[in-house]
Short mmCIF file of C-alpha atoms in Angstrom, two decimals:
data_model
loop_
_atom_site.label_atom_id
_atom_site.label_comp_id
_atom_site.label_asym_id
_atom_site.label_seq_id
_atom_site.Cartn_x
_atom_site.Cartn_y
_atom_site.Cartn_z
CA ARG Z 221 154.47 -147.33 99.44
CA SER Z 222 151.51 -145.14 98.37
CA GLN Z 223 149.22 -147.79 98.48
CA ARG Z 224 149.28 -148.61 101.79
CA LEU Z 225 148.46 -144.86 102.50
CA HIS Z 226 144.68 -143.16 102.37
CA PRO Z 227 144.95 -139.93 103.25
CA SER Z 228 141.91 -137.64 103.74
CA LEU Z 229 143.85 -134.70 101.88
CA VAL Z 230 146.64 -134.19 99.82
CA VAL Z 231 148.34 -130.73 99.40
CA VAL Z 232 150.60 -130.63 96.91
CA ASP Z 233 153.41 -127.72 97.07
CA GLU Z 234 154.56 -125.70 93.65
CA ALA Z 235 152.88 -128.04 91.84
CA SER Z 236 153.95 -126.62 88.43
CA ALA Z 237 157.62 -128.63 89.33
CA LEU Z 238 155.71 -131.66 88.79
CA LYS Z 239 154.98 -130.97 85.28
CA GLY Z 240 155.40 -133.53 82.36
CA THR Z 241 154.89 -137.42 83.13
CA GLY Z 242 157.99 -138.24 84.58
CA ALA Z 243 158.77 -140.79 87.56
CA ARG Z 244 158.07 -138.22 90.44
CA HIS Z 245 154.56 -137.11 88.64
CA ARG Z 246 153.44 -140.73 88.31
CA SER Z 247 154.43 -141.13 91.92
CA ILE Z 248 152.95 -138.29 93.64
CA LYS Z 249 149.78 -138.84 91.03
CA GLU Z 250 149.55 -142.18 92.36
CA LEU Z 251 149.29 -140.70 96.00
CA CYS Z 252 147.14 -138.28 94.95
CA ARG Z 253 144.80 -141.09 93.47
CA SER Z 254 144.58 -142.55 96.93
CA ALA Z 255 143.44 -139.57 98.74
CA ASP Z 256 139.52 -137.98 99.58
CA ARG Z 257 140.75 -134.69 98.38
CA VAL Z 258 143.59 -133.18 96.73
CA VAL Z 259 144.69 -129.41 96.48
CA ALA Z 260 147.61 -128.01 94.38
CA LEU Z 261 148.82 -124.97 95.23
CA THR Z 262 151.40 -122.69 92.75
CA ALA Z 263 152.02 -119.19 91.71
CA THR Z 264 152.64 -120.30 88.17
CA PRO Z 265 149.56 -122.27 86.60
CA PHE Z 266 150.38 -121.49 83.39
CA GLU Z 267 153.99 -122.75 81.98
CA ASN Z 268 155.91 -122.99 78.87
CA ASP Z 269 152.88 -125.10 76.95
CA PRO Z 270 149.39 -126.32 77.16
CA LEU Z 271 150.51 -129.99 78.28
CA ASP Z 272 152.29 -128.56 81.61
CA LEU Z 273 148.80 -127.18 82.61
CA TRP Z 274 147.27 -130.64 81.40
CA ALA Z 275 149.57 -132.57 83.91
CA ILE Z 276 148.91 -130.19 87.06
CA LEU Z 277 145.35 -131.02 86.51
CA SER Z 278 146.23 -134.55 85.78
CA LEU Z 279 148.12 -134.81 89.11
CA LEU Z 280 144.59 -133.74 90.95
CA GLY Z 281 142.50 -136.39 89.16
CA SER Z 282 140.22 -133.87 87.96
CA PRO Z 283 136.88 -135.31 86.80
CA GLY Z 284 136.26 -134.90 83.41
CA LEU Z 285 139.63 -133.85 82.45
CA TRP Z 286 140.69 -135.33 78.70
CA GLY Z 287 143.10 -137.91 78.19
CA ARG Z 288 146.81 -136.56 77.11
CA SER Z 289 146.14 -137.39 73.67
CA GLU Z 290 142.53 -136.55 73.20
CA PHE Z 291 143.73 -132.97 74.89
CA THR Z 292 146.46 -132.70 72.40
CA ASP Z 293 144.99 -133.34 69.53
CA SER Z 294 142.23 -131.00 70.60
CA PHE Z 295 143.38 -127.95 71.74
CA CYS Z 296 147.48 -128.09 71.14
CA ARG Z 297 149.59 -127.13 68.22
CA GLU Z 298 152.84 -129.54 67.61
CA ASP Z 299 156.07 -128.68 65.90
CA ILE Z 300 157.73 -131.61 64.29
CA HIS Z 301 161.30 -131.18 64.31
CA PRO Z 302 163.77 -132.48 61.71
CA ASN Z 303 164.54 -135.99 63.44
CA GLY Z 304 160.62 -136.44 63.88
CA CYS Z 305 160.11 -135.54 66.93
CA ARG Z 306 157.07 -134.29 68.26
CA LYS Z 307 156.71 -131.11 70.22
CA VAL Z 308 153.38 -129.17 71.51
CA THR Z 309 154.76 -125.53 71.47
CA VAL Z 310 151.21 -123.82 71.96
CA TRP Z 311 147.38 -123.60 71.86
CA LYS Z 312 145.92 -123.85 68.62
CA SER Z 313 144.23 -120.46 69.07
CA THR Z 314 142.94 -118.18 71.66
CA LEU Z 315 139.75 -119.83 71.04
CA HIS Z 316 141.25 -123.09 72.24
CA ALA Z 317 142.63 -121.65 75.26
CA ASP Z 318 139.39 -119.87 76.52
CA GLN Z 319 137.50 -122.92 76.11
CA VAL Z 320 140.00 -124.71 78.34
CA MET Z 321 140.26 -121.87 80.74
CA GLN Z 322 136.27 -121.64 80.89
CA TRP Z 323 136.36 -125.54 82.17
CA ILE Z 324 139.04 -125.26 84.58
CA GLY Z 325 136.94 -121.51 85.92
CA PRO Z 326 135.20 -123.91 88.48
CA ARG Z 327 137.83 -125.83 89.79
CA PHE Z 328 140.24 -122.71 90.26
CA LEU Z 329 140.67 -120.68 92.98
CA ARG Z 330 142.96 -117.48 92.30
CA ARG Z 331 144.44 -115.36 95.22
CA THR Z 332 146.60 -112.10 95.03
CA GLY Z 333 148.72 -110.92 97.64
CA ARG Z 334 146.48 -107.92 97.79
CA GLU Z 335 143.78 -109.85 98.17
CA VAL Z 336 145.24 -112.11 101.34
CA GLY Z 337 146.74 -108.94 103.00
CA ILE Z 338 150.45 -109.63 101.94
CA ARG Z 339 151.95 -106.20 100.85
CA LEU Z 340 154.54 -106.85 98.67
CA PRO Z 341 157.37 -103.39 98.33
CA GLY Z 342 156.48 -101.05 96.30
CA ARG Z 343 158.30 -102.07 92.11
CA GLU Z 344 160.72 -99.28 91.12
CA GLN Z 345 161.09 -98.66 87.64
CA THR Z 346 164.87 -98.73 86.87
CA ARG Z 347 166.86 -99.43 83.71
CA PRO Z 348 167.86 -102.86 83.03
CA VAL Z 349 171.67 -104.12 83.62
CA LEU Z 350 173.34 -106.08 80.81
CA VAL Z 351 175.21 -108.60 82.41
CA PRO Z 352 178.42 -109.66 79.47
CA LEU Z 353 179.25 -113.76 79.69
CA SER Z 354 182.27 -114.71 80.95
CA ARG Z 355 184.89 -115.97 78.14
CA THR Z 356 183.84 -119.47 79.24
CA GLN Z 357 180.56 -118.95 78.69
CA GLU Z 358 180.91 -117.00 75.88
CA ARG Z 359 182.88 -120.40 73.89
CA GLU Z 360 180.47 -122.88 75.61
CA TYR Z 361 177.47 -121.01 74.16
CA ARG Z 362 178.68 -120.80 70.35
CA ASN Z 363 179.47 -124.39 71.02
CA ALA Z 364 175.89 -125.09 71.93
CA ALA Z 365 174.68 -123.31 68.54
CA PHE Z 366 175.87 -126.13 66.56
CA ILE Z 367 173.30 -128.33 68.22
CA SER Z 368 170.61 -129.41 65.82
CA ASP Z 369 167.97 -130.10 67.88
CA ASP Z 370 166.10 -126.61 68.82
CA LEU Z 371 164.95 -127.26 71.97
CA THR Z 372 168.13 -129.00 73.25
CA ARG Z 373 170.31 -126.16 71.98
CA HIS Z 374 167.96 -123.42 73.61
CA ARG Z 375 167.95 -125.37 76.90
CA ARG Z 376 171.70 -125.57 76.35
CA GLN Z 377 171.95 -121.69 76.33
CA GLN Z 378 169.80 -121.09 78.55
CA ASN Z 379 172.15 -123.21 81.06
CA VAL Z 380 175.32 -121.65 79.31
CA SER Z 381 173.94 -118.19 79.91
CA ARG Z 382 173.53 -119.13 84.04
CA ARG Z 383 176.75 -120.35 84.78
CA GLY Z 384 179.64 -121.78 83.00
CA SER Z 385 181.07 -125.15 82.89
CA ASP Z 386 183.73 -123.36 85.00
CA GLU Z 387 181.00 -122.28 88.14
CA ILE Z 388 181.72 -118.94 87.31
CA SER Z 389 178.42 -116.88 87.03
CA PRO Z 390 178.94 -113.09 85.89
CA LEU Z 391 174.91 -112.97 86.26
CA PHE Z 392 174.31 -114.10 90.04
CA ASN Z 393 177.40 -112.15 91.03
CA ALA Z 394 176.02 -109.09 89.44
CA ALA Z 395 172.52 -110.01 91.31
CA VAL Z 396 174.18 -110.35 94.78
CA ALA Z 397 176.10 -107.07 94.16
CA ALA Z 398 172.89 -106.08 93.43
CA VAL Z 399 170.96 -106.92 96.62
CA ILE Z 400 174.33 -105.97 98.77
CA HIS Z 401 174.00 -102.19 97.45
CA GLU Z 402 170.40 -101.97 98.36
CA ALA Z 403 171.23 -103.30 101.86
CA GLN Z 404 173.77 -101.00 102.65
CA LEU Z 405 171.51 -98.41 101.80
CA GLY Z 406 168.80 -99.87 104.17
CA ARG Z 407 165.85 -101.15 101.26
CA LYS Z 408 164.68 -104.68 101.12
CA VAL Z 409 164.92 -106.57 98.13
CA VAL Z 410 162.50 -109.01 96.39
CA ILE Z 411 164.31 -111.05 94.34
CA TYR Z 412 162.50 -112.80 91.26
CA THR Z 413 163.85 -115.63 89.10
CA ALA Z 414 162.62 -118.38 86.66
CA ARG Z 415 164.09 -121.27 88.41
CA LEU Z 416 164.03 -121.76 92.39
CA GLU Z 417 167.56 -123.13 91.97
CA ASP Z 418 168.96 -119.73 91.19
CA LEU Z 419 167.74 -118.57 94.73
CA ALA Z 420 169.75 -121.37 96.25
CA ASP Z 421 172.60 -120.07 94.49
CA ILE Z 422 172.11 -116.74 95.01
CA ASP Z 423 171.50 -117.21 99.17
CA GLN Z 424 174.92 -118.87 99.15
CA GLN Z 425 176.52 -116.22 97.91
CA LEU Z 426 174.18 -113.73 100.51
CA ILE Z 427 175.43 -115.67 103.57
CA SER Z 428 178.77 -115.78 102.66
CA ALA Z 429 178.66 -111.92 102.05
CA GLY Z 430 177.18 -111.69 105.63
CA VAL Z 431 173.89 -110.26 104.22
CA GLY Z 432 170.57 -110.78 106.36
CA HIS Z 433 167.70 -112.31 104.18
#
């Protein structure tokens, strides 16, 4: 158990994956509290709403950090759904966001790929490719439109747009086809995605196609 550990340093990689206050966040936070020093690493520190940022700062045990309720009341705007559920969506204003950013400043170290000597492939401007949904996805997307809760409806439609219940994903198929095409031309490809699990799906399809990556 983490109570028995007293590490001199805890490094939390992909800290943005621990947003929220669920069981995983609480267990990691417990370990961080027992450490002499904590460093959080993330390429996406600013997530969907201000509380995601607060969760990372809370994980670090940042001295002087506002409590969750105080942070919410002071800096966040809440939307009230028809079922009475309250959801933080955005900052109260850019001024409130700037106040928090100024507080974070001395605690936040930002480095770009250029600053640390990492060369990324040049970006080429290409036209976006619209990938139509499969029939299963279309049906499930329409069905999700009847979900009354806005957040649940959005998440459901977002998931359906990635992959239907039949496990068929035109989106991933199109992405893999594009990578294969570029590989055949001897070009390197960098794939960006909003979800890490998407990379796992694409990885398996590339392996099956015999494309090195």
